[in-house]
Short mmCIF file of C-alpha atoms in Angstrom, two decimals:
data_model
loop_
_atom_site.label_atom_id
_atom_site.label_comp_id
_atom_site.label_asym_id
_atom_site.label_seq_id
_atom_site.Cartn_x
_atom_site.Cartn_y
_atom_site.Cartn_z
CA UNK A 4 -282.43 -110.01 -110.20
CA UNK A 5 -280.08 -112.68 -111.94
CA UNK A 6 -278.39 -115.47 -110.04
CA UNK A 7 -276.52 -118.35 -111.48
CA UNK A 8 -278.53 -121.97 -111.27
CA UNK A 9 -274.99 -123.64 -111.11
CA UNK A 10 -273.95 -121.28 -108.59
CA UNK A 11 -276.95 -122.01 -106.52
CA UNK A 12 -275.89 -125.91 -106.36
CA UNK A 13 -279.18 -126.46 -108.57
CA UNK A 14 -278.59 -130.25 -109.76
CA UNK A 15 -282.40 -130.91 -111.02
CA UNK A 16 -284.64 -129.13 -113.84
CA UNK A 17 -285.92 -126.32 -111.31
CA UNK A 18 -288.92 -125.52 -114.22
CA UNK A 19 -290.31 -128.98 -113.34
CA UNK A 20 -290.02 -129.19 -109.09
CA UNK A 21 -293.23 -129.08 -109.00
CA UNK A 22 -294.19 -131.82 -111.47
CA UNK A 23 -291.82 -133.85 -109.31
CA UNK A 24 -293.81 -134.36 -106.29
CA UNK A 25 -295.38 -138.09 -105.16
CA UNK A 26 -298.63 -138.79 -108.05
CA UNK A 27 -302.02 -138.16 -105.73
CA UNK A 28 -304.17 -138.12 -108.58
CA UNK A 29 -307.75 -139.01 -107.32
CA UNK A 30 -309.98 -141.27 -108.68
CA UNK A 31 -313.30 -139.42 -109.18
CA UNK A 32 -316.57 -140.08 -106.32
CA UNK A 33 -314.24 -142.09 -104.42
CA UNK A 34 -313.60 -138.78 -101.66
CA UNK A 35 -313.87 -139.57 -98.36
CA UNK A 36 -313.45 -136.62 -95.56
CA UNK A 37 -313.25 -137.41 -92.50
CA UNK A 38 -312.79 -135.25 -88.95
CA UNK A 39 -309.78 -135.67 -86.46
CA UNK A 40 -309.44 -134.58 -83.19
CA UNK A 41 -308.38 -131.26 -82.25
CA UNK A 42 -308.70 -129.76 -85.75
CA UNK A 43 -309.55 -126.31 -85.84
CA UNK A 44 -311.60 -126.80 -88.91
CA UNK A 45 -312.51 -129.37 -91.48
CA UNK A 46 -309.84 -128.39 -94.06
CA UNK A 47 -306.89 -129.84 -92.55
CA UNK A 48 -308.62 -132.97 -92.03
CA UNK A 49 -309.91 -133.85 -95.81
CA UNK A 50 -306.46 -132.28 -97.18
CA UNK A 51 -304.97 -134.97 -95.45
CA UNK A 52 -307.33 -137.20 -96.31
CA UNK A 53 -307.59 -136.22 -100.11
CA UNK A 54 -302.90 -137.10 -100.23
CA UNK A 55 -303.90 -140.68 -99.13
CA UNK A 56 -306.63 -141.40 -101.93
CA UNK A 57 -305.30 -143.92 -103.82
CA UNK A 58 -304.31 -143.10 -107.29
CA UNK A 59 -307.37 -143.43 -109.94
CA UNK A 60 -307.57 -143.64 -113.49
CA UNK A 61 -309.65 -140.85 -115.15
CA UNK A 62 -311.25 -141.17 -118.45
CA UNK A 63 -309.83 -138.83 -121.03
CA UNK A 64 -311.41 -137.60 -123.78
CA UNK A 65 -309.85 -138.27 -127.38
CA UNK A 66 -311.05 -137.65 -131.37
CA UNK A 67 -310.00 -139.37 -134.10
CA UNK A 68 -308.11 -137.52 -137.04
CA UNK A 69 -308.75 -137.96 -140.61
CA UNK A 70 -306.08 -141.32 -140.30
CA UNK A 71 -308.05 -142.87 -137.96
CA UNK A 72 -305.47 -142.15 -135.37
CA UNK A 73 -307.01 -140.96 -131.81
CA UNK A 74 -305.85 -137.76 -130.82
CA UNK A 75 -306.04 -136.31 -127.39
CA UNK A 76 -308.31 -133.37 -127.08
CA UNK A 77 -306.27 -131.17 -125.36
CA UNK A 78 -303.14 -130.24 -127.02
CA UNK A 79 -302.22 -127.09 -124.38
CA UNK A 80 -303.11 -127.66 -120.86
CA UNK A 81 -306.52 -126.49 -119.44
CA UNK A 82 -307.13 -125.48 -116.36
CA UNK A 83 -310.87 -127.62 -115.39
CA UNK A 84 -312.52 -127.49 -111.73
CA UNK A 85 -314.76 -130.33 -111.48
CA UNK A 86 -316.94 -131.24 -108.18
CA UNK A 87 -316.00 -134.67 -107.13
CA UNK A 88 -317.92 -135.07 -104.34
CA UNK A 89 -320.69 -134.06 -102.26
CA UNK A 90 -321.25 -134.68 -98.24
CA UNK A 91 -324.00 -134.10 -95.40
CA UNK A 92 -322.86 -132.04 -92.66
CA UNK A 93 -324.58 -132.48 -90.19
CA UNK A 94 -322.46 -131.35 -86.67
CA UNK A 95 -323.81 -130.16 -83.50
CA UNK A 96 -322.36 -126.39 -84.41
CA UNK A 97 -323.41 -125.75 -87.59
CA UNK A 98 -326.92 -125.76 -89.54
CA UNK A 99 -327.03 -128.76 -91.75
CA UNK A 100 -325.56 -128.80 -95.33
CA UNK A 101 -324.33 -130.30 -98.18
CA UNK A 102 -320.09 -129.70 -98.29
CA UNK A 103 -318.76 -129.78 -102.63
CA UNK A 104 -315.52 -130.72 -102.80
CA UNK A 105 -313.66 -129.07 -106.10
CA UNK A 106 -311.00 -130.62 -107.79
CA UNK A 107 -308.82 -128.30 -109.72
CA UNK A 108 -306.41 -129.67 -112.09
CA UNK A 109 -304.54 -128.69 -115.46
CA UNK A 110 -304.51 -131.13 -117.85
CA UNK A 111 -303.16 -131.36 -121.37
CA UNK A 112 -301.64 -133.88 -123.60
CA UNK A 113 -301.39 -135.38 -119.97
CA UNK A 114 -303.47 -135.00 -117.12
CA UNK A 115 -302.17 -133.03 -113.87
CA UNK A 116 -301.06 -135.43 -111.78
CA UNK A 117 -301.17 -133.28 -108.55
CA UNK A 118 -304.44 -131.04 -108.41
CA UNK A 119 -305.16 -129.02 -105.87
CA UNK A 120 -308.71 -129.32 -103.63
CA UNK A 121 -311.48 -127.40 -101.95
CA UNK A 122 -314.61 -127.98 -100.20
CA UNK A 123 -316.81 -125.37 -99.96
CA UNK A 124 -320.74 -125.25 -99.29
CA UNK A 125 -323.81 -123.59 -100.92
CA UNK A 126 -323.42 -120.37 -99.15
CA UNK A 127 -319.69 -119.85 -100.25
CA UNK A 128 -320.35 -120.14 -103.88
CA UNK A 129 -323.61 -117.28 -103.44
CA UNK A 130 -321.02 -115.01 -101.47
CA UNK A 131 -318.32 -115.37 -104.61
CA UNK A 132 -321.07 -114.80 -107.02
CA UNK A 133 -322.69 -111.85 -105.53
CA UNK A 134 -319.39 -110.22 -104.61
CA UNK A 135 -318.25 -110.31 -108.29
CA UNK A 136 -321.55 -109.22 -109.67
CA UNK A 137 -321.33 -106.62 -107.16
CA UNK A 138 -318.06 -105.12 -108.13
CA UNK A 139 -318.02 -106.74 -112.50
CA UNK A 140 -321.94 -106.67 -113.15
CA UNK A 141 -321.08 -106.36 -117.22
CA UNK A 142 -318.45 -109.49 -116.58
CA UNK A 143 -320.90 -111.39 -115.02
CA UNK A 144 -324.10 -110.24 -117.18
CA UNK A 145 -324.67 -114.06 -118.31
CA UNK A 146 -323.75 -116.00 -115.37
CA UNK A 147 -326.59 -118.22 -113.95
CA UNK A 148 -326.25 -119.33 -110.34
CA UNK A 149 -328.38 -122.13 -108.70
CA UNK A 150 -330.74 -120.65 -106.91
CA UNK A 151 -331.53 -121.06 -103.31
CA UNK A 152 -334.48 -123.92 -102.46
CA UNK A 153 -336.64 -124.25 -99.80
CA UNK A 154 -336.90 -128.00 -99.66
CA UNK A 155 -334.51 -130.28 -100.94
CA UNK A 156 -331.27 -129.18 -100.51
CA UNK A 157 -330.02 -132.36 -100.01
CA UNK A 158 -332.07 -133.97 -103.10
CA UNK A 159 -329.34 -135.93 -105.66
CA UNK A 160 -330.91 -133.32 -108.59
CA UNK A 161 -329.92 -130.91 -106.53
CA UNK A 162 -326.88 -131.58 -105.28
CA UNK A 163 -325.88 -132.47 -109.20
CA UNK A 164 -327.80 -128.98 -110.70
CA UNK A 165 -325.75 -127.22 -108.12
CA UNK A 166 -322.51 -129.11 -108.59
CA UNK A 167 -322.96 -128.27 -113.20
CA UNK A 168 -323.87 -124.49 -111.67
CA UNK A 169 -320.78 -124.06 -109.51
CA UNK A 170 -318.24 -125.71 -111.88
CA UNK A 171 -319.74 -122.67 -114.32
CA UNK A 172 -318.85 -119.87 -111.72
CA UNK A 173 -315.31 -120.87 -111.17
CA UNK A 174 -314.44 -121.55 -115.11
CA UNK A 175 -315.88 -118.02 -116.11
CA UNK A 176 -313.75 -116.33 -113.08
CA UNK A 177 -310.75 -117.82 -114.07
CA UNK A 178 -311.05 -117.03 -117.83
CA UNK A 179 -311.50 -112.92 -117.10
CA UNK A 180 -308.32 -111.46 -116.28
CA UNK A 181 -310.43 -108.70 -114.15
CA UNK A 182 -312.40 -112.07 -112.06
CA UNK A 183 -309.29 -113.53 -111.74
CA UNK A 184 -307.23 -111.20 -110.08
CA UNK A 185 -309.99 -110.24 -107.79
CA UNK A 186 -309.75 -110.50 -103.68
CA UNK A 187 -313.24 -112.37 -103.99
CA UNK A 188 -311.74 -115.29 -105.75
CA UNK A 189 -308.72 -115.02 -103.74
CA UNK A 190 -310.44 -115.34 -100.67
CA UNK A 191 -312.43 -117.75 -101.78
CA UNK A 192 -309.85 -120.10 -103.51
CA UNK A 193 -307.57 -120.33 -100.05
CA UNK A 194 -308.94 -117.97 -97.62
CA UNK A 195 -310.42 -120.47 -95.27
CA UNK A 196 -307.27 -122.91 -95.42
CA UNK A 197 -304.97 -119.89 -95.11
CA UNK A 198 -306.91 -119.08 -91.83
CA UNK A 199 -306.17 -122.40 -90.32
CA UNK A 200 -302.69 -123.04 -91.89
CA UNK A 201 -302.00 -119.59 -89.95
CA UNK A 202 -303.39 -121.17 -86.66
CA UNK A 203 -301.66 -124.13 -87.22
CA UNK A 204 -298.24 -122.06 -87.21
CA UNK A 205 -298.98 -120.45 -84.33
CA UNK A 206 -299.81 -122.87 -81.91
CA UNK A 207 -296.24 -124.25 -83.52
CA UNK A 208 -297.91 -127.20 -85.48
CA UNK A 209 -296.00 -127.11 -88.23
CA UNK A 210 -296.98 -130.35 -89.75
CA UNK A 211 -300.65 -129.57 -89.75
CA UNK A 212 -300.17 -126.24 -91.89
CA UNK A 213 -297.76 -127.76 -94.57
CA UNK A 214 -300.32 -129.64 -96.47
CA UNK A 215 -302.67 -126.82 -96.15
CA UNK A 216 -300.15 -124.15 -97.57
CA UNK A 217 -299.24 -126.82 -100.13
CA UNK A 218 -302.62 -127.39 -101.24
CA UNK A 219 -302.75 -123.72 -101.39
CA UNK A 220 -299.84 -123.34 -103.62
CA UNK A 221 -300.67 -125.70 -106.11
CA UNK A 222 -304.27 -124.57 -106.63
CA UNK A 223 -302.54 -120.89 -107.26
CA UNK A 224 -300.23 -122.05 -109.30
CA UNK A 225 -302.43 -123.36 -111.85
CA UNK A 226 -304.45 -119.94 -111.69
CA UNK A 227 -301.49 -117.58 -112.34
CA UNK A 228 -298.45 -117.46 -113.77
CA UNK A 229 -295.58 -118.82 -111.69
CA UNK A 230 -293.86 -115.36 -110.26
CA UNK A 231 -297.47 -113.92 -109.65
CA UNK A 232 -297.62 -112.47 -105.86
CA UNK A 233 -300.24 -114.66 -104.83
CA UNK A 234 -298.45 -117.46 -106.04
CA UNK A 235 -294.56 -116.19 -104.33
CA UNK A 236 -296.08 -115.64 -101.58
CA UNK A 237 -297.96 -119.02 -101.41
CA UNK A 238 -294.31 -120.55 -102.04
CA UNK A 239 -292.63 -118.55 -99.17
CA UNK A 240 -295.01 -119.68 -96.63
CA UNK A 241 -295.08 -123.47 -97.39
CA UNK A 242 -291.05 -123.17 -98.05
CA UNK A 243 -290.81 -121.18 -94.29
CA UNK A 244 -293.79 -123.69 -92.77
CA UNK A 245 -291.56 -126.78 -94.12
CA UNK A 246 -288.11 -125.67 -92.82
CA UNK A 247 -289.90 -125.25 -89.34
CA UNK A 248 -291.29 -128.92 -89.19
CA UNK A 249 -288.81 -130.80 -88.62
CA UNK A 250 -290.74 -133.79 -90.21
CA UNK A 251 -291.35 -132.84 -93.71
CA UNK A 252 -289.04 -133.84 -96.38
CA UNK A 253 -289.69 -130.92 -99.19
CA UNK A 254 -288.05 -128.02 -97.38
CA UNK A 255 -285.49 -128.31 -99.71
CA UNK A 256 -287.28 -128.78 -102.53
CA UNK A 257 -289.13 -125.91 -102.34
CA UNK A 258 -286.63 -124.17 -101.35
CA UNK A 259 -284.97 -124.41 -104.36
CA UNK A 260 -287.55 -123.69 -106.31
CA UNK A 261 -288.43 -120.34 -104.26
CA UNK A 262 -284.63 -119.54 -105.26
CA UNK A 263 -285.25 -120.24 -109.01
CA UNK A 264 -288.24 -117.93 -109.33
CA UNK A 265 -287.16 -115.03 -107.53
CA UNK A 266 -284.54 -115.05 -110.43
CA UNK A 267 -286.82 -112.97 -112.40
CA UNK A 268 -288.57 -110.78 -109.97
CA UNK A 269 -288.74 -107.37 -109.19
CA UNK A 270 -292.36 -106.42 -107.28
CA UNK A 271 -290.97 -104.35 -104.09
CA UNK A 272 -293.38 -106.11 -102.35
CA UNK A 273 -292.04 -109.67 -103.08
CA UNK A 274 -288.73 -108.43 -102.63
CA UNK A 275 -289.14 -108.51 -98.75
CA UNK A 276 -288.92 -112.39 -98.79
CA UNK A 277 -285.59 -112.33 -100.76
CA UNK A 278 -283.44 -111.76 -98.15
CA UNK A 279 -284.57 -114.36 -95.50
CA UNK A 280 -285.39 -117.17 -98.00
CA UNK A 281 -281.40 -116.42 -98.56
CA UNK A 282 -280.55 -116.72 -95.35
CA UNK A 283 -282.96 -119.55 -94.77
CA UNK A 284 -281.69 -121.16 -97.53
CA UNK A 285 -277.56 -120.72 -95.92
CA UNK A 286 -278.61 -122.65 -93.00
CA UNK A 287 -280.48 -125.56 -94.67
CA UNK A 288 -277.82 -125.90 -97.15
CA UNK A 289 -274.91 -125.97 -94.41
CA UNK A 290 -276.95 -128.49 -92.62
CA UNK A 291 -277.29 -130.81 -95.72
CA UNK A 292 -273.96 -129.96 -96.69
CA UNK A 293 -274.51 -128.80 -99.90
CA UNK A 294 -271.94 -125.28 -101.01
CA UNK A 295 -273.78 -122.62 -99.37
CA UNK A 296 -270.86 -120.02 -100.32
CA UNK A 297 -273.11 -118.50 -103.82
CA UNK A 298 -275.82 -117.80 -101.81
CA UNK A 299 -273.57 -115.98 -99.23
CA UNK A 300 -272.03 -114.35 -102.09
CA UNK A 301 -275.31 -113.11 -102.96
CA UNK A 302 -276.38 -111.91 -99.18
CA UNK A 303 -273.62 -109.68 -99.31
CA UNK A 304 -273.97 -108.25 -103.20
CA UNK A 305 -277.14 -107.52 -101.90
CA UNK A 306 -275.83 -105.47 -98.81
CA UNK A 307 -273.16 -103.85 -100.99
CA UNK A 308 -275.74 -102.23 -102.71
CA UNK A 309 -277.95 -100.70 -99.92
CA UNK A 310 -280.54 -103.59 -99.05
CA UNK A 311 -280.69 -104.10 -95.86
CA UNK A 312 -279.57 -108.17 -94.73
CA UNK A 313 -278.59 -107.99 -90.94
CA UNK A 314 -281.36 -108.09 -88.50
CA UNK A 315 -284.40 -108.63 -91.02
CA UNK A 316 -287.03 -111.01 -89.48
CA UNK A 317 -286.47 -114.43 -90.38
CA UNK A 318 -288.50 -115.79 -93.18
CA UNK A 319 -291.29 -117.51 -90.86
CA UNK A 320 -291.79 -114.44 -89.30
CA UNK A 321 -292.29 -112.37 -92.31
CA UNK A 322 -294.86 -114.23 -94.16
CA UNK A 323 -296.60 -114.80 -90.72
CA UNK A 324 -296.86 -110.67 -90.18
CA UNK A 325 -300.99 -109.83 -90.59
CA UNK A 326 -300.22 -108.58 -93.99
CA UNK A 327 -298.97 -111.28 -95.73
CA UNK A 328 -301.67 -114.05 -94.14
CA UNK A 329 -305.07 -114.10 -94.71
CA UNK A 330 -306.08 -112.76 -91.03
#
């Protein structure tokens, strides 16, 4: 699937949209989650939360070369999760607990200025490590996991043992091809904030899911390669979530970028979204006035050669069908 970029109206560097977004970089132990009203569960809540931390400075690790000239450590980016913070939970609902939050970033001969978040408990961790020694026992032969404790859970040794433990788990899954591409680590990576992103949508609350499915997107886009499915279809629901909420300023954006990529695909499965991200992308073009007409030459290329274009579900509606949301 070709398409021309200067066809398309494409007047930035589409290999770098994401790179473009606002800096949130977050200065470590200063995480601060709080609740708000009406939530359907604590990830919306310290999402938003985590986009207004103000911008930290992280130390960076360098050596110094034979000339005496400090070099930075990391010439190719690395992909590092890190526990930043740790939290009582203590709600009228739910047993008490500590909640980790893990920062995932990419960093390189500069850091990743936009990592991605989770926060996820004791109990989440054990289910991801007994589900992949379940189904990879020889892949996870010599992974230790913090064992369970009857006292003390909320003990700073603890909480730190844990935190060293956890940070372990998540570097060995993402190094294995086999752990990586797993449902286990896919569930547990966005399964909870694709859950409420998806309630979000339905109840029409448009600007409650975009951060979510952002979030979402950038964590599995430093996983897997950029025109992975788990990664397309992370871009088609925050590009379909943003063109519904009429508040958010990177429908576009995305957008383009959702154009860019399919470029170079050809999974059947993907190929679903093609269509209405085209005709998503007509109307939002028309309406900023940019030339719409290559993309409409495109739509009917397309049609020309036996795919169908009129009456396919809009592009909202097709990443929103049980199959392609985390139900």
């Amino acid at each position: 699937m070709t398409e021309n970029n200067a066809g398309l109206g494409m007047n930035q560097d589409l290999e770098t949209l994401v790179d473009d977004e606002p800096d949130t970089r977050l200065e470590q132990g200063t995480l601060s989650f709080n609740e708000s009203p009406g939530v359907h569960s604590q990830a919306s809540a310290y999402i938003r939360s985590w986009a207004k931390v103000p911008r930290g400075v992280m130390a960076q690790d360098v050596v110094t070369n034979s000339n005496g000239v400090d070099e930075e450590v990391c010439a190719y980016p690395v992909l590092k999760f890190e526990v930043v913070s740790a939290r009582t939970v203590d709600l009228e609902n739910e047993k008490k607990h500590v909640a980790y939050t893990v920062m995932v970033r990419k960093d390189g001969a500069v850091q990743d200025p936009h990592p991605a978040v989770i926060e996820r408990r004791y109990t989440d961790f054990l289910e991801l490590y007994e589900s992949l020694k379940r189904e990879f026992p020889t892949l996870m032969n010599n992974v230790t996991f913090p064992k369970k404790v009857i006292l003390g859970n909320f003990a700073p040794g603890v909480i730190s043992e844990r935190s060293a433990g956890f940070e372990g788990l998540l570097e060995h899954a993402v190094r294995e091809q086999k752990l990586r591409e797993s449902s286990s680590l896919t569930e547990f990576l966005q399964g909870r904030e694709q859950r409420e992103a998806r309630r979000w949508m339905e109840a029409q609350r448009y600007d409650q899911a975009v951060p979510l499915l952002e979030n979402s997107f950038r964590l599995l886009n430093k996983i897997h390669t950029d025109r992975h499915p788990a990664v397309m279809l992370a871009l088609c629901q925050l590009v379909a979530c943003s063109h519904a909420d009429p508040t958010s300023a990177t429908p576009e954006r995305f957008a383009d970028l959702a154009l860019h990529r399919f470029e170079a695909v050809s999974d059947v499965d993907l190929l679903q979204f093609y269509v209405p991200l085209l005709q998503l992308c007509v109307r939002l073009w028309w309406t900023l006035g940019r030339d719409k007409r290559p993309l409409e030459a495109r739509l009917n290329d397309l049609k020309r050669r036996g795919h169908k274009v009129d009456g396919c579900l809009s592009l909202l509606e097709a990443v929103m069908t049980k199959d392609n949301f985390s139900s």
